[in-house]
Coordinates of C-alpha atoms and ligand atoms in Angstrom, one line a residue:
M14 CA 0.0 0.0 0.0
K15 CA 1.3 3.4 -1.0
K16 CA 1.3 6.4 1.4
V17 CA -1.3 9.0 0.3
G18 CA -1.2 12.7 1.1
I19 CA -2.3 16.1 0.1
I20 CA 0.0 17.6 -2.5
G21 CA -2.0 20.7 -3.5
V22 CA -4.9 22.8 -2.2
G23 CA -7.3 25.4 -3.7
E24 CA -10.4 27.3 -2.8
Y25 CA -13.0 29.5 -4.4
L26 CA -15.6 31.6 -2.6
P27 CA -18.1 33.6 -4.7
E28 CA -17.8 37.4 -4.8
K29 CA -21.2 38.3 -3.4
I30 CA -21.4 38.4 0.4
L31 CA -24.7 38.2 2.3
T32 CA -24.5 39.5 5.8
N33 CA -26.7 39.0 8.8
A34 CA -27.9 42.6 8.3
D35 CA -29.0 41.7 4.8
L36 CA -30.9 38.7 6.1
E37 CA -32.7 40.9 8.7
K38 CA -34.3 42.6 5.7
M39 CA -35.4 39.3 4.1
V40 CA -36.9 37.3 7.1
E41 CA -37.8 37.9 10.7
T42 CA -34.4 37.4 12.3
S43 CA -31.5 39.4 13.9
D44 CA -27.8 39.5 13.8
E45 CA -27.8 38.8 17.5
W46 CA -29.9 35.6 17.1
I47 CA -27.8 34.2 14.2
T48 CA -24.5 35.1 15.9
T49 CA -25.3 33.6 19.3
R50 CA -27.1 30.5 18.0
T51 CA -24.7 29.6 15.1
G52 CA -21.5 31.8 15.1
I53 CA -22.2 32.9 11.5
K54 CA -21.9 36.6 10.5
E55 CA -21.8 36.3 6.7
R56 CA -21.8 33.9 3.8
H57 CA -20.8 33.9 0.1
I58 CA -23.6 33.5 -2.5
A59 CA -22.9 32.3 -6.0
A60 CA -24.0 34.4 -9.0
K61 CA -27.1 33.2 -11.0
T62 CA -24.8 32.3 -13.8
E63 CA -22.4 30.2 -11.6
A64 CA -23.1 26.5 -11.3
T65 CA -21.5 24.2 -8.7
S66 CA -19.0 22.9 -11.4
D67 CA -17.9 26.5 -11.9
L68 CA -17.0 27.0 -8.3
A69 CA -15.4 23.5 -8.2
T70 CA -13.3 24.3 -11.3
R71 CA -11.9 27.5 -9.9
A72 CA -10.9 25.7 -6.7
A73 CA -9.5 22.8 -8.7
R74 CA -7.3 25.1 -10.9
E75 CA -5.8 26.6 -7.8
A76 CA -5.1 23.1 -6.3
L77 CA -3.5 21.9 -9.6
K78 CA -1.2 25.0 -9.7
D79 CA -0.3 24.5 -6.0
A80 CA 0.6 20.8 -6.7
D81 CA 2.5 21.9 -9.8
L82 CA 0.6 19.5 -12.0
K83 CA -1.2 19.7 -15.3
A84 CA -4.8 18.7 -15.8
E85 CA -3.6 15.7 -17.9
D86 CA -1.7 14.4 -14.8
I87 CA -5.0 13.8 -13.0
D88 CA -6.5 10.4 -13.3
L89 CA -9.5 10.7 -10.9
I90 CA -11.9 13.5 -10.1
I91 CA -14.4 13.2 -7.4
V92 CA -16.8 16.0 -6.6
A93 CA -18.6 15.8 -3.3
T94 CA -21.8 17.8 -3.6
V95 CA -25.6 17.8 -2.8
T96 CA -26.1 20.6 -5.4
P97 CA -25.0 19.0 -8.7
D98 CA -25.2 21.1 -11.8
M99 CA -27.8 18.6 -13.2
Q100 CA -29.4 15.3 -12.1
L101 CA -27.1 13.7 -14.6
P102 CA -24.3 13.7 -15.7
A103 CA -22.0 13.9 -12.7
T104 CA -20.7 17.4 -11.8
A105 CA -17.2 15.9 -11.9
C106 CA -17.6 15.5 -15.7
F107 CA -18.3 19.2 -16.1
V108 CA -15.2 19.9 -14.0
Q109 CA -13.2 17.5 -16.2
A110 CA -14.2 19.3 -19.4
N111 CA -13.5 22.7 -17.9
L112 CA -10.0 21.6 -16.8
G113 CA -9.2 19.5 -19.9
A114 CA -8.4 16.6 -17.6
K115 CA -8.8 14.0 -20.4
K116 CA -7.3 11.1 -18.6
A117 CA -9.4 11.3 -15.5
M118 CA -12.3 9.0 -14.4
C119 CA -15.0 11.1 -12.9
F120 CA -17.9 10.7 -10.5
D121 CA -19.7 12.5 -7.7
V122 CA -20.2 11.5 -4.1
S123 CA -23.4 12.3 -2.3
A124 CA -22.7 12.4 1.4
A125 CA -23.9 15.9 2.3
C126 CA -21.7 17.8 4.7
A127 CA -19.5 14.7 5.2
G128 CA -19.0 14.5 1.4
F129 CA -15.5 15.8 1.3
I130 CA -14.4 13.2 3.9
Y131 CA -16.2 10.4 2.0
A132 CA -14.6 11.4 -1.3
M133 CA -11.2 11.6 0.3
T134 CA -11.6 8.1 1.8
V135 CA -12.6 6.7 -1.6
A136 CA -9.7 8.4 -3.4
H137 CA -7.3 7.1 -0.7
Q138 CA -8.2 3.5 -1.6
F139 CA -7.6 4.2 -5.4
I140 CA -4.2 5.7 -4.8
A141 CA -3.0 3.5 -2.0
R142 CA -3.7 0.4 -4.2
G143 CA -2.0 1.9 -7.2
T144 CA -5.2 2.2 -9.4
C145 CA -4.7 6.0 -9.7
K146 CA -1.8 8.3 -9.2
N147 CA -3.2 11.8 -8.8
A148 CA -6.8 12.5 -7.7
L149 CA -8.6 15.8 -7.5
I150 CA -11.1 15.8 -4.6
I151 CA -13.5 18.7 -4.5
G152 CA -16.1 19.7 -2.0
A153 CA -18.4 22.2 -3.9
E154 CA -21.8 23.5 -3.1
K155 CA -24.3 26.1 -4.4
L156 CA -26.6 25.6 -1.4
S157 CA -28.3 28.9 -2.2
S158 CA -30.0 27.0 -5.0
I159 CA -31.8 24.6 -2.5
T160 CA -32.3 27.1 0.3
D161 CA -35.8 28.4 1.1
W162 CA -35.2 32.1 1.4
Q163 CA -38.5 32.4 3.2
D164 CA -37.6 29.9 6.0
R165 CA -35.7 31.7 8.7
S166 CA -34.9 28.4 10.5
T167 CA -32.6 27.3 7.6
C168 CA -31.8 30.3 5.3
V169 CA -29.5 32.0 7.8
L170 CA -27.3 28.9 8.0
F171 CA -26.1 28.2 4.4
G172 CA -23.5 29.6 1.9
D173 CA -21.8 28.7 -1.4
G174 CA -18.2 27.8 -2.1
A175 CA -15.6 25.1 -3.1
G176 CA -12.4 23.7 -1.7
A177 CA -10.2 21.2 -3.6
V178 CA -7.2 19.1 -2.8
V179 CA -4.9 17.0 -5.0
L180 CA -4.2 13.6 -3.4
G181 CA -1.1 11.7 -4.5
E182 CA 1.7 9.5 -3.3
V183 CA 3.9 10.9 -0.5
K184 CA 7.2 9.7 1.0
S185 CA 6.2 10.3 4.6
G186 CA 3.1 11.1 6.6
G187 CA -0.1 11.4 4.6
I188 CA -3.5 9.9 5.5
L189 CA -3.1 7.8 8.7
S190 CA -6.6 6.6 9.1
T191 CA -10.2 7.1 7.8
Y192 CA -13.6 6.2 9.3
L193 CA -17.0 6.6 7.8
G194 CA -20.4 5.9 9.3
S195 CA -24.1 6.4 8.5
D196 CA -27.7 5.8 9.8
G197 CA -30.3 5.7 7.1
H198 CA -33.1 5.6 9.6
L199 CA -32.5 9.3 10.1
T200 CA -33.2 10.5 6.5
G201 CA -36.3 12.3 7.7
L202 CA -34.3 14.8 9.9
L203 CA -32.6 16.6 7.0
N204 CA -33.6 16.4 3.3
V205 CA -34.9 18.1 0.2
P206 CA -38.2 16.2 -0.1
A207 CA -38.9 16.7 -3.8
G208 CA -37.2 17.0 -7.2
G209 CA -36.0 13.4 -7.2
S210 CA -37.7 10.1 -8.3
R211 CA -39.8 9.9 -5.1
Q212 CA -41.6 13.2 -5.8
P213 CA -40.6 14.7 -9.2
F214 CA -41.0 18.4 -9.8
S215 CA -44.5 19.7 -10.2
K216 CA -46.5 22.8 -9.6
E217 CA -47.6 21.5 -6.3
V218 CA -44.0 20.8 -5.2
M219 CA -43.1 24.4 -6.0
E220 CA -46.2 25.7 -4.2
K221 CA -45.4 23.7 -1.1
R222 CA -41.7 24.7 -1.3
Q223 CA -40.7 21.0 -1.1
N224 CA -37.8 21.6 -3.4
F225 CA -35.8 23.2 -0.6
I226 CA -33.9 22.0 2.4
K227 CA -36.0 20.9 5.4
M228 CA -34.3 20.3 8.7
E229 CA -35.2 19.3 12.3
G230 CA -32.4 21.5 13.6
N231 CA -32.6 20.5 17.2
E232 CA -32.5 16.7 16.6
V233 CA -29.7 17.1 14.0
F234 CA -27.7 19.2 16.6
K235 CA -27.7 16.4 19.2
I236 CA -26.8 13.6 16.8
A237 CA -24.1 15.8 15.2
V238 CA -22.3 16.3 18.5
M239 CA -22.4 12.5 19.3
S240 CA -21.5 11.3 15.9
M241 CA -18.7 13.7 15.2
A242 CA -17.1 13.0 18.6
E243 CA -17.4 9.2 18.0
A244 CA -16.0 9.4 14.5
G245 CA -13.0 11.4 15.7
Q246 CA -12.4 8.9 18.5
I247 CA -12.6 5.9 16.1
A248 CA -10.3 7.5 13.6
L249 CA -7.8 8.2 16.3
K250 CA -7.9 4.6 17.5
K251 CA -7.4 3.3 13.9
A252 CA -4.4 5.6 13.6
D253 CA -3.1 4.4 17.0
L254 CA -3.1 8.0 18.3
K255 CA -4.4 9.9 21.2
C256 CA -6.0 13.4 21.1
Q257 CA -2.7 14.8 22.5
D258 CA -1.0 13.6 19.3
V259 CA -3.2 15.8 17.1
N260 CA -2.3 19.4 16.4
W261 CA -5.4 20.6 14.6
I262 CA -9.0 19.7 14.3
I263 CA -10.9 20.9 11.2
P264 CA -14.5 20.2 11.8
H265 CA -17.6 20.6 9.6
Q266 CA -18.6 24.2 10.0
A267 CA -22.4 23.8 10.7
N268 CA -22.7 25.6 14.0
L269 CA -20.1 27.0 16.4
R270 CA -22.0 25.5 19.4
I271 CA -21.7 22.0 17.7
I272 CA -18.0 22.6 17.0
N273 CA -17.3 23.7 20.6
A274 CA -19.1 20.7 22.0
V275 CA -17.3 18.2 19.7
S276 CA -13.9 19.6 20.3
K277 CA -14.5 19.6 24.1
R278 CA -15.6 16.0 24.1
L279 CA -12.5 15.0 22.1
G280 CA -10.2 17.0 24.4
F281 CA -9.0 19.8 22.0
A282 CA -8.3 23.4 23.1
N283 CA -10.1 26.2 21.3
A284 CA -6.7 27.3 19.7
Q285 CA -6.5 23.9 17.9
V286 CA -9.8 24.3 16.1
Y287 CA -9.7 25.9 12.7
L288 CA -12.8 27.9 11.9
N289 CA -14.2 29.7 8.8
I290 CA -17.9 29.5 9.9
E291 CA -18.1 33.2 10.8
K292 CA -17.4 34.3 7.2
C293 CA -18.7 31.4 5.2
G294 CA -21.6 29.8 7.1
N295 CA -22.4 26.1 6.4
M296 CA -21.3 25.2 2.9
S297 CA -22.0 21.4 3.3
S298 CA -19.2 19.4 1.7
A299 CA -17.3 22.6 0.9
S300 CA -17.0 23.6 4.6
T301 CA -14.4 21.0 5.7
A302 CA -12.7 21.4 2.3
T303 CA -12.3 25.2 2.4
A304 CA -11.4 25.2 6.2
L305 CA -8.6 22.8 5.5
V306 CA -7.4 24.7 2.4
E307 CA -7.4 28.0 4.4
A308 CA -5.5 26.5 7.3
V309 CA -2.8 25.3 4.9
K310 CA -2.7 28.6 2.9
A311 CA -2.4 30.5 6.2
D312 CA 0.7 28.3 7.1
K313 CA -1.1 27.1 10.3
I314 CA -0.2 23.5 9.7
K315 CA 3.5 22.8 9.9
K316 CA 5.5 19.8 8.5
G317 CA 5.0 16.8 10.8
E318 CA 1.8 18.0 12.4
V319 CA -1.3 15.9 12.6
V320 CA -4.7 17.1 11.5
M321 CA -8.1 15.6 12.2
L322 CA -11.0 16.3 9.7
V323 CA -14.4 15.4 11.1
A324 CA -17.9 16.0 9.7
F325 CA -21.5 14.9 9.7
G326 CA -24.5 15.6 7.5
A327 CA -27.8 14.6 5.9
G328 CA -28.3 10.8 5.7
L329 CA -27.3 11.0 8.5
V330 CA -23.7 10.4 7.7
W331 CA -20.4 11.1 9.4
G332 CA -16.7 10.5 9.1
S333 CA -13.2 11.5 10.1
V334 CA -9.8 11.5 8.4
I335 CA -6.5 11.8 10.2
I336 CA -3.6 13.2 8.1
K337 CA 0.1 13.8 9.0
W338 CA 1.6 16.8 7.2
Ligands
ACO401 N1 -34.0 34.1 13.7 C1 -34.8 34.3 14.9 N2 -35.4 33.3 15.5 C2 -35.3 32.1 14.9 C3 -34.6 31.8 13.8 C4 -34.0 32.9 13.1 N3 -33.2 32.7 12.0 N4 -34.7 30.5 13.5 C5 -35.5 29.9 14.4 N5 -35.9 30.9 15.3 C6 -36.7 30.7 16.5 C7 -37.5 29.5 16.5 O1 -38.8 29.8 15.9 C8 -37.7 29.3 18.0 O2 -38.7 30.1 18.5 P1 -39.8 29.7 19.6 O3 -38.9 29.3 20.8 O4 -40.6 30.9 19.8 O5 -40.5 28.5 19.0 C9 -36.4 29.7 18.6 O6 -35.8 30.5 17.6 C10 -35.5 28.5 18.9 O7 -35.4 27.7 17.8 P2 -34.5 26.4 17.8 O8 -34.7 25.7 16.5 O9 -34.8 25.6 19.1 O10 -33.1 27.0 17.9 P3 -31.7 26.2 18.1 O11 -31.0 26.8 19.3 O12 -31.9 24.7 18.0 O13 -30.9 26.7 16.8 C11 -30.2 25.8 14.7 C12 -31.4 26.3 15.5 C13 -29.2 26.9 14.6 C14 -30.7 25.4 13.3 C15 -29.6 24.6 15.4 O14 -30.6 23.6 15.8 C16 -28.6 23.8 14.6 O15 -27.5 24.4 14.2 N6 -28.8 22.6 14.2 C17 -27.9 21.8 13.4 C18 -27.9 22.2 12.0 C19 -27.0 21.4 11.2 O16 -25.8 21.2 11.7 N7 -27.4 20.9 10.1 C20 -26.6 19.9 9.4 C21 -25.9 20.2 8.2 S1 -26.9 20.9 7.0 C22 -26.7 20.0 5.5 O17 -26.5 18.8 5.6 C23 -27.0 20.7 4.2

């Protein structure tokens, strides 16, 4: 088995910023409520003309440049997203065409906010076994396209963006362990009810606003804390490490209160937690991806340090990856 690590990173956040003050004019809410309940101050919103693959492509280009690779050097592209450009084909195929990555096999992974961790785990298998050499893993979301801008309980939470990494063989360090879990009995807690095969688009669907995210926030909150803490503990055990051996935790950025509870349960100090929730909100699969990319670009993570990625999302699904730099 080859050692697999991150050899390039990239990010793209759309230009438009929607602040809590802007939201106060759209729904009955307040900056104070949003800040104290979630830790979010603002989020990026993609332009009407920007699709998820456009955000993904911009992040991917930066990651390729950082890895000093050409598009033709990539033999696998996985896009983790719940907001694909179209029902079919895969968003990864649009990214492939945009980049000119002719030699890549391409598919999407649907694991909501844990999508980036799921995609990284899949790519790890391909590279470790020698099936692929260089993989582009992208967490990209245009959540604004499935957000109900009349529902204050959800619309204040979400944003758009994309983070990308190039995974390849490394001589030392790299991915030390991965862990994925899910519970399909909890699909009812967080979903977009219509627009798929169960309930295709119709006038009624649109009138009932069933084509937007519905969430039982309270229930998701409790399970999120438990499942992320457990995922982190299992990944640590698989890597034969203790919390004290980990320098950074990069959690899914859904809610600052969830992040604080998870890092406390795992035994991390606040200074070890990398956050971008205040400026980006919850970008589903793009959250863990962009937070990791930003931490790397800001030179926070030093050679030899150990990073824990941990996330959960609709499904419900959860997972953790431990990487040595
Ligand atoms: N502004 C003002 N008041 C609000 C707002 C708002 N935006 N939203 C809800 N409220 C009100 C509610 O109506 C309620 O009022 P009431 O007491 O009069 O009934 C009150 O605030 C409290 O509502 P709760 O839902 O109990 O608030 P809570 O503290 O649980 O926070 C939140 C809600 C932020 C959604 C939280 O539950 C949460 O973060 N849950 C997890 C979300 C998450 O992580 N989702 C997973 C990923 S998303 C994905 O997969 C795409």
